[in-house]
Coordinates of C-alpha atoms and ligand atoms in Angstrom, one line a residue:
M1 CA 78.2 -67.8 29.7
P2 CA 78.0 -64.0 28.9
S3 CA 77.0 -61.9 31.9
E4 CA 73.7 -60.0 31.7
T5 CA 75.4 -56.8 30.6
E6 CA 77.8 -58.4 28.1
M7 CA 76.9 -58.6 24.4
T8 CA 78.1 -61.6 22.4
D9 CA 79.7 -61.1 19.0
D10 CA 76.8 -62.7 16.9
P11 CA 76.0 -61.3 13.4
G12 CA 72.7 -63.2 13.4
A13 CA 71.6 -61.6 16.6
D14 CA 72.7 -58.2 15.2
R15 CA 70.6 -58.7 12.1
E16 CA 67.5 -59.7 14.2
S17 CA 68.0 -56.7 16.4
L18 CA 68.4 -54.4 13.4
L19 CA 65.2 -55.7 11.7
F20 CA 63.3 -55.4 15.0
L21 CA 64.4 -51.8 15.6
V22 CA 63.7 -50.6 12.1
D23 CA 60.1 -52.0 12.4
E24 CA 59.8 -50.2 15.8
A25 CA 60.9 -47.0 14.2
L26 CA 58.3 -47.3 11.5
G27 CA 55.6 -47.7 14.0
Y28 CA 54.5 -44.1 13.9
L29 CA 53.2 -44.6 10.4
S30 CA 50.5 -46.9 11.7
S31 CA 49.4 -44.1 14.0
A32 CA 49.5 -41.6 11.2
A33 CA 47.4 -43.9 8.9
L34 CA 44.9 -44.4 11.7
R35 CA 44.6 -40.7 12.1
A36 CA 44.0 -40.2 8.4
V37 CA 41.2 -42.8 8.2
A38 CA 39.6 -41.5 11.5
S39 CA 39.7 -38.0 10.2
A40 CA 38.2 -38.9 6.8
G41 CA 35.4 -41.0 8.3
V42 CA 36.4 -44.2 6.4
A43 CA 35.0 -46.6 9.0
D44 CA 31.6 -44.9 8.9
A45 CA 31.5 -45.2 5.2
L46 CA 32.2 -49.0 5.5
A47 CA 29.6 -49.5 8.3
D48 CA 27.0 -51.0 6.0
G49 CA 29.4 -53.3 4.2
P50 CA 32.5 -53.5 2.0
L51 CA 33.1 -51.0 -0.8
T52 CA 35.4 -50.6 -3.7
L53 CA 38.1 -48.0 -3.5
A54 CA 36.3 -45.8 -6.0
E55 CA 33.1 -45.9 -4.0
L56 CA 34.9 -45.4 -0.7
G57 CA 37.0 -42.6 -2.1
K58 CA 33.9 -40.8 -3.5
Q59 CA 32.1 -41.1 -0.1
V60 CA 34.9 -39.8 2.0
G61 CA 36.4 -37.3 -0.5
A62 CA 39.8 -39.2 -0.8
D63 CA 42.0 -40.1 -3.7
P64 CA 41.4 -43.9 -4.2
R65 CA 45.1 -44.7 -4.9
A66 CA 46.3 -42.9 -1.8
L67 CA 43.4 -44.5 0.2
Y68 CA 44.5 -47.9 -1.0
R69 CA 48.0 -47.5 0.4
V70 CA 46.7 -46.3 3.7
L71 CA 44.2 -49.2 4.0
R72 CA 46.8 -51.7 2.9
L73 CA 49.0 -50.9 5.9
L74 CA 46.1 -50.9 8.3
A75 CA 45.0 -54.2 6.9
T76 CA 48.3 -55.6 8.2
R77 CA 47.2 -54.5 11.6
G78 CA 43.8 -56.3 11.3
I79 CA 41.8 -53.0 11.2
F80 CA 40.5 -53.4 7.6
E81 CA 40.6 -56.3 5.3
E82 CA 41.2 -56.3 1.6
L83 CA 38.8 -58.7 -0.1
G84 CA 39.8 -60.7 -3.2
D85 CA 37.4 -58.6 -5.4
G86 CA 39.1 -55.2 -4.8
R87 CA 36.8 -54.1 -2.0
F88 CA 37.8 -53.3 1.6
R89 CA 35.8 -54.1 4.7
L90 CA 35.9 -53.0 8.3
T91 CA 36.9 -55.8 10.6
E92 CA 35.7 -56.5 14.2
R93 CA 39.0 -55.1 15.5
G94 CA 38.3 -51.8 13.6
R95 CA 34.7 -51.4 14.5
A96 CA 35.3 -48.8 17.2
L97 CA 36.7 -46.5 14.5
R98 CA 33.1 -45.7 13.7
S99 CA 31.9 -42.5 15.1
D100 CA 28.4 -43.7 16.2
G101 CA 27.7 -46.2 19.1
P102 CA 28.5 -45.9 22.8
M103 CA 32.1 -47.1 22.4
S104 CA 33.8 -45.1 19.6
A105 CA 37.6 -44.6 19.7
R106 CA 37.5 -42.1 16.8
A107 CA 37.5 -38.9 19.0
A108 CA 40.3 -40.4 21.2
I109 CA 42.4 -41.2 18.1
L110 CA 42.0 -37.7 16.8
M111 CA 43.0 -36.3 20.2
L112 CA 45.9 -38.7 20.8
T113 CA 47.4 -37.9 17.3
H114 CA 46.6 -34.2 17.4
R115 CA 49.5 -31.9 16.6
T116 CA 49.6 -30.7 20.3
L117 CA 50.7 -34.2 21.3
W118 CA 52.3 -35.4 18.0
R119 CA 54.7 -32.6 17.4
P120 CA 56.3 -32.5 20.9
A121 CA 56.5 -36.4 20.9
G122 CA 58.3 -36.2 17.5
E123 CA 61.0 -34.0 19.0
M124 CA 61.4 -35.9 22.3
E125 CA 65.2 -35.6 22.2
G126 CA 64.6 -32.0 23.1
C127 CA 63.0 -33.2 26.3
L128 CA 66.0 -35.3 27.1
E129 CA 68.3 -32.3 26.7
K130 CA 66.0 -30.0 28.7
G131 CA 64.6 -32.5 31.2
A132 CA 61.2 -30.9 30.7
S133 CA 58.3 -30.4 28.2
I134 CA 59.1 -28.7 24.9
F135 CA 55.5 -27.6 24.2
N136 CA 56.2 -24.0 24.9
D137 CA 59.2 -24.0 22.6
L138 CA 56.9 -25.2 19.7
F139 CA 53.7 -23.4 20.4
D140 CA 54.7 -20.3 22.4
M141 CA 52.4 -21.1 25.3
S142 CA 51.5 -24.0 27.6
F143 CA 49.4 -26.9 26.6
F144 CA 46.3 -25.8 28.5
E145 CA 46.7 -22.1 27.4
Y146 CA 46.7 -23.4 23.8
F147 CA 43.3 -25.0 24.3
A148 CA 41.8 -22.0 26.2
Q149 CA 42.3 -19.8 23.1
D150 CA 40.8 -22.1 20.5
A151 CA 37.3 -23.5 21.0
Q152 CA 37.7 -26.1 18.3
V153 CA 40.9 -27.5 19.6
A154 CA 39.5 -27.5 23.1
M155 CA 36.5 -29.6 21.9
T156 CA 38.9 -32.0 20.1
F157 CA 40.6 -32.5 23.4
H158 CA 37.5 -32.8 25.6
S159 CA 35.7 -35.1 23.2
G160 CA 38.8 -37.2 22.9
M161 CA 39.2 -37.5 26.7
A162 CA 35.5 -38.3 27.0
A163 CA 35.9 -41.1 24.4
M164 CA 38.9 -42.6 26.2
S165 CA 36.8 -42.4 29.4
D166 CA 33.5 -43.7 28.1
W167 CA 34.3 -47.4 28.7
E168 CA 36.2 -46.9 31.9
N169 CA 33.7 -44.7 33.8
A170 CA 31.4 -47.5 34.8
P171 CA 34.0 -49.9 36.2
I172 CA 35.8 -47.0 38.0
A173 CA 32.5 -45.7 39.5
A174 CA 31.7 -49.3 40.6
A175 CA 35.1 -49.7 42.3
C176 CA 34.8 -46.3 44.2
D177 CA 33.7 -46.4 47.8
L178 CA 31.0 -43.8 47.4
P179 CA 28.9 -42.4 50.3
E180 CA 25.1 -42.7 50.2
S181 CA 24.7 -38.9 50.5
G182 CA 26.7 -35.7 50.5
V183 CA 28.6 -33.8 47.8
V184 CA 31.0 -35.4 45.3
V185 CA 33.2 -32.9 43.4
D186 CA 34.7 -34.0 40.2
L187 CA 37.7 -31.8 39.7
G188 CA 38.8 -31.4 36.1
G189 CA 35.9 -33.6 35.3
G190 CA 35.8 -32.7 31.6
L191 CA 32.4 -33.4 30.0
G192 CA 31.1 -35.1 33.1
G193 CA 30.9 -38.7 32.1
L194 CA 32.3 -40.1 35.3
L195 CA 30.1 -37.8 37.5
L196 CA 27.0 -38.8 35.6
E197 CA 27.9 -42.5 36.2
V198 CA 28.4 -41.8 40.0
L199 CA 25.1 -39.9 40.3
L200 CA 23.2 -42.7 38.6
R201 CA 24.6 -45.2 41.1
R202 CA 23.9 -43.1 44.2
R203 CA 20.5 -41.4 44.0
S204 CA 21.0 -39.2 47.1
L205 CA 24.4 -37.8 46.2
F206 CA 24.8 -34.2 44.9
G207 CA 27.5 -33.8 42.2
V208 CA 29.7 -30.8 41.3
L209 CA 31.4 -30.8 37.9
F210 CA 34.4 -28.4 38.2
D211 CA 36.5 -27.5 35.2
Q212 CA 37.4 -24.7 32.9
A213 CA 34.6 -22.9 31.1
H214 CA 35.5 -24.4 27.7
A215 CA 35.1 -27.9 29.0
L216 CA 31.8 -27.3 30.8
A217 CA 30.4 -25.8 27.5
G218 CA 29.9 -29.3 26.2
H219 CA 29.1 -31.2 29.4
R220 CA 26.9 -34.3 29.3
L221 CA 25.1 -33.9 32.7
G222 CA 21.4 -33.4 32.6
A223 CA 20.0 -37.0 32.5
R224 CA 16.4 -37.0 33.9
E225 CA 17.5 -39.3 36.8
T226 CA 20.0 -36.7 38.0
D227 CA 17.5 -33.7 38.0
G228 CA 18.4 -31.1 40.7
R229 CA 21.4 -33.1 41.9
W230 CA 24.2 -31.5 40.0
E231 CA 25.9 -28.2 39.3
A232 CA 28.6 -27.3 36.8
I233 CA 31.1 -24.7 38.3
P234 CA 33.8 -23.1 36.1
G235 CA 37.0 -22.4 37.9
D236 CA 40.7 -22.9 38.5
F237 CA 41.7 -25.7 40.9
F238 CA 45.0 -24.0 41.5
T239 CA 43.1 -21.1 43.1
E240 CA 40.2 -22.7 45.0
V241 CA 37.9 -25.7 44.8
P242 CA 34.2 -26.0 45.9
P243 CA 33.4 -27.6 49.3
G244 CA 32.6 -31.3 49.3
D245 CA 32.8 -34.7 51.0
V246 CA 34.5 -36.7 48.2
Y247 CA 36.9 -35.3 45.5
L248 CA 37.4 -37.2 42.3
L249 CA 40.5 -36.4 40.3
K250 CA 40.5 -38.6 37.2
R251 CA 43.5 -38.3 34.8
V252 CA 44.2 -34.9 36.4
M253 CA 47.2 -35.4 38.8
H254 CA 49.1 -36.9 35.9
D255 CA 48.9 -33.6 34.0
W256 CA 50.9 -31.7 36.5
D257 CA 54.3 -31.6 38.2
D258 CA 54.7 -32.4 41.9
D259 CA 54.4 -28.8 43.2
Q260 CA 51.3 -28.2 41.1
C261 CA 49.7 -31.4 42.4
V262 CA 50.4 -30.4 46.0
T263 CA 48.7 -27.0 45.3
I264 CA 45.6 -28.8 44.0
L265 CA 45.6 -31.3 46.8
T266 CA 46.1 -28.6 49.4
N267 CA 43.1 -26.8 48.0
C268 CA 41.0 -30.0 48.4
R269 CA 42.3 -30.5 52.0
R270 CA 41.2 -26.9 52.8
A271 CA 37.8 -27.2 51.2
M272 CA 36.8 -30.7 52.3
A273 CA 34.3 -31.6 55.0
D274 CA 35.3 -33.4 58.2
G275 CA 35.8 -37.0 57.3
G276 CA 36.2 -36.1 53.6
R277 CA 38.2 -38.1 51.1
V278 CA 40.2 -37.5 48.0
L279 CA 40.1 -40.2 45.3
V280 CA 42.9 -39.8 42.7
L281 CA 42.0 -41.9 39.7
D282 CA 45.2 -42.4 37.8
A283 CA 47.5 -45.1 36.6
V284 CA 49.8 -46.5 39.2
I285 CA 53.0 -47.4 37.5
P286 CA 54.2 -50.9 38.2
P287 CA 57.9 -51.4 39.0
G288 CA 60.4 -52.8 36.5
N289 CA 59.8 -53.9 33.0
E290 CA 56.2 -54.8 33.3
P291 CA 54.2 -53.4 30.3
H292 CA 51.6 -50.8 31.1
Q293 CA 49.8 -48.3 28.8
A294 CA 50.7 -45.6 31.3
K295 CA 54.4 -45.9 30.4
A296 CA 53.5 -44.6 26.9
V297 CA 51.1 -42.0 28.2
D298 CA 53.9 -40.8 30.6
L299 CA 56.0 -39.8 27.6
M300 CA 53.1 -37.9 26.1
L301 CA 52.9 -36.0 29.4
M302 CA 56.6 -35.5 29.4
A303 CA 56.7 -34.0 25.9
S304 CA 53.6 -31.8 26.0
L305 CA 52.7 -31.1 29.6
T306 CA 54.5 -30.7 33.0
G307 CA 53.0 -34.0 34.4
R308 CA 54.0 -37.6 34.8
E309 CA 52.6 -41.0 35.7
R310 CA 53.4 -42.0 39.3
T311 CA 54.1 -45.0 41.5
A312 CA 52.1 -45.5 44.8
D313 CA 55.1 -44.2 46.8
E314 CA 55.1 -41.0 44.7
F315 CA 51.4 -40.5 45.3
A316 CA 52.0 -41.0 49.1
R317 CA 54.6 -38.3 49.1
L318 CA 52.3 -35.8 47.3
F319 CA 49.5 -36.5 49.8
E320 CA 51.8 -36.0 52.7
A321 CA 53.0 -32.7 51.4
A322 CA 49.3 -31.6 51.2
G323 CA 48.3 -32.6 54.7
L324 CA 46.7 -35.8 53.5
R325 CA 47.4 -39.5 54.1
L326 CA 47.2 -42.3 51.5
V327 CA 44.9 -45.1 52.9
R328 CA 44.7 -47.6 50.0
V329 CA 45.1 -48.2 46.3
V330 CA 42.2 -50.0 44.7
P331 CA 42.4 -51.6 41.3
T332 CA 39.5 -50.9 38.9
G333 CA 39.9 -53.5 36.1
T334 CA 41.0 -50.6 33.9
A335 CA 44.4 -49.0 33.4
L336 CA 43.6 -46.7 36.3
S337 CA 43.6 -47.3 40.1
I338 CA 41.8 -45.5 42.9
V339 CA 44.4 -43.9 45.1
E340 CA 42.5 -42.9 48.2
A341 CA 43.5 -40.3 50.8
V342 CA 42.1 -38.8 53.9
A343 CA 43.2 -35.8 56.1
A344 CA 46.4 -36.6 57.9
A345 CA 46.1 -36.5 61.7
T346 CA 47.1 -33.1 63.0
Ligands
SAM401 C1 43.3 -35.0 31.1 S1 41.7 -34.2 31.3 C2 40.8 -35.3 32.3 C3 39.3 -35.1 32.1 C4 38.4 -36.1 32.8 N1 38.7 -36.1 34.2 C5 38.6 -37.5 32.3 O1 39.2 -38.4 32.9 O2 38.2 -37.8 31.1 C6 42.2 -32.9 32.5 C7 41.0 -31.9 32.8 O3 41.5 -30.9 33.7 C8 40.9 -29.7 33.3 N2 41.8 -28.6 33.8 C9 43.0 -28.2 33.4 N3 43.4 -27.1 34.1 C10 42.5 -26.8 35.0 C11 42.4 -25.8 36.0 N4 43.3 -24.9 36.2 N5 41.2 -25.8 36.7 C12 40.2 -26.7 36.5 N6 40.3 -27.7 35.6 C13 41.4 -27.7 34.8 C14 40.9 -29.8 31.8 O4 40.0 -28.8 31.2 C15 40.5 -31.2 31.5 O5 39.1 -31.4 31.5

């Protein structure tokens, strides 16, 4: 019996492995093809039924022969289907590629494959050498500085984040232990989808959406049911955060390194009311080989930002350094958990 670390001399196993690894290496072309059709609006053009390549190409402004090659690959992933009569149709699996409807993945695809995430990921060996993000080497500034200087890129990012969050906001808000009244501050809350969900569930809560000005410019608060119960405050959570009873930090901690996280959490600790709580809404990485979407997102964070996905122990250490104490980790039925902290006893 070979030991767990010992490889047998088996040409068949080598060939299997080679074929598998070559397919793995080609995987990026599916992402690229997905980006191309999302960008061109192919799914919207097919929303009313199948079209020939000539019709489709005309509608989306694409060369039909190139379009055929892109759709042919995506048909192998079950996103489109080539019909026997030369037409293509959008499948059930591909339906969220459409830009309308409450659950569209289109903006998320355009963000996740945007050059700011794609280029650093493509040069990940540089991260291995450096042990840090290579974003500055490629773009001459940090990830968030890049967005701050280009309104269009900023909106690509914020709309993409909102699209990723749309389906998860309701289950996450349902799993949060929310007070009946008081002030909830959503730090780095983006376009405000989660805060809106929270305010619709608790009719006596007041909500503060805190983010950079370019995010707040497109915020979605303002539903009639939340009239007079929210405020959007632009600011920098590394400097100061508004006072509140509960702080929400969804997909925020994972953007930053440990020292930066401790600065944000310390600012929450300082500003929060007696009995206040911090709810970090992030993936909690499972140990070992268990698959988890966050293990891929973690590499995006490594290549483009200073952040990382964390284990429960790693969150506990961050809280401790900020004068807080982890009290529980609550699953939400999404990729994210609620990691809840209160002030540590003094
Ligand atoms: C990954 S996004 C998460 C957005 C939202 N919470 C969600 O889950 O969809 C991180 C957010 O942090 C905001 N942000 C980044 N730096 C910030 C800063 N220094 N002060 C306040 N917000 C900041 C970004 O503008 C962005 O909206």
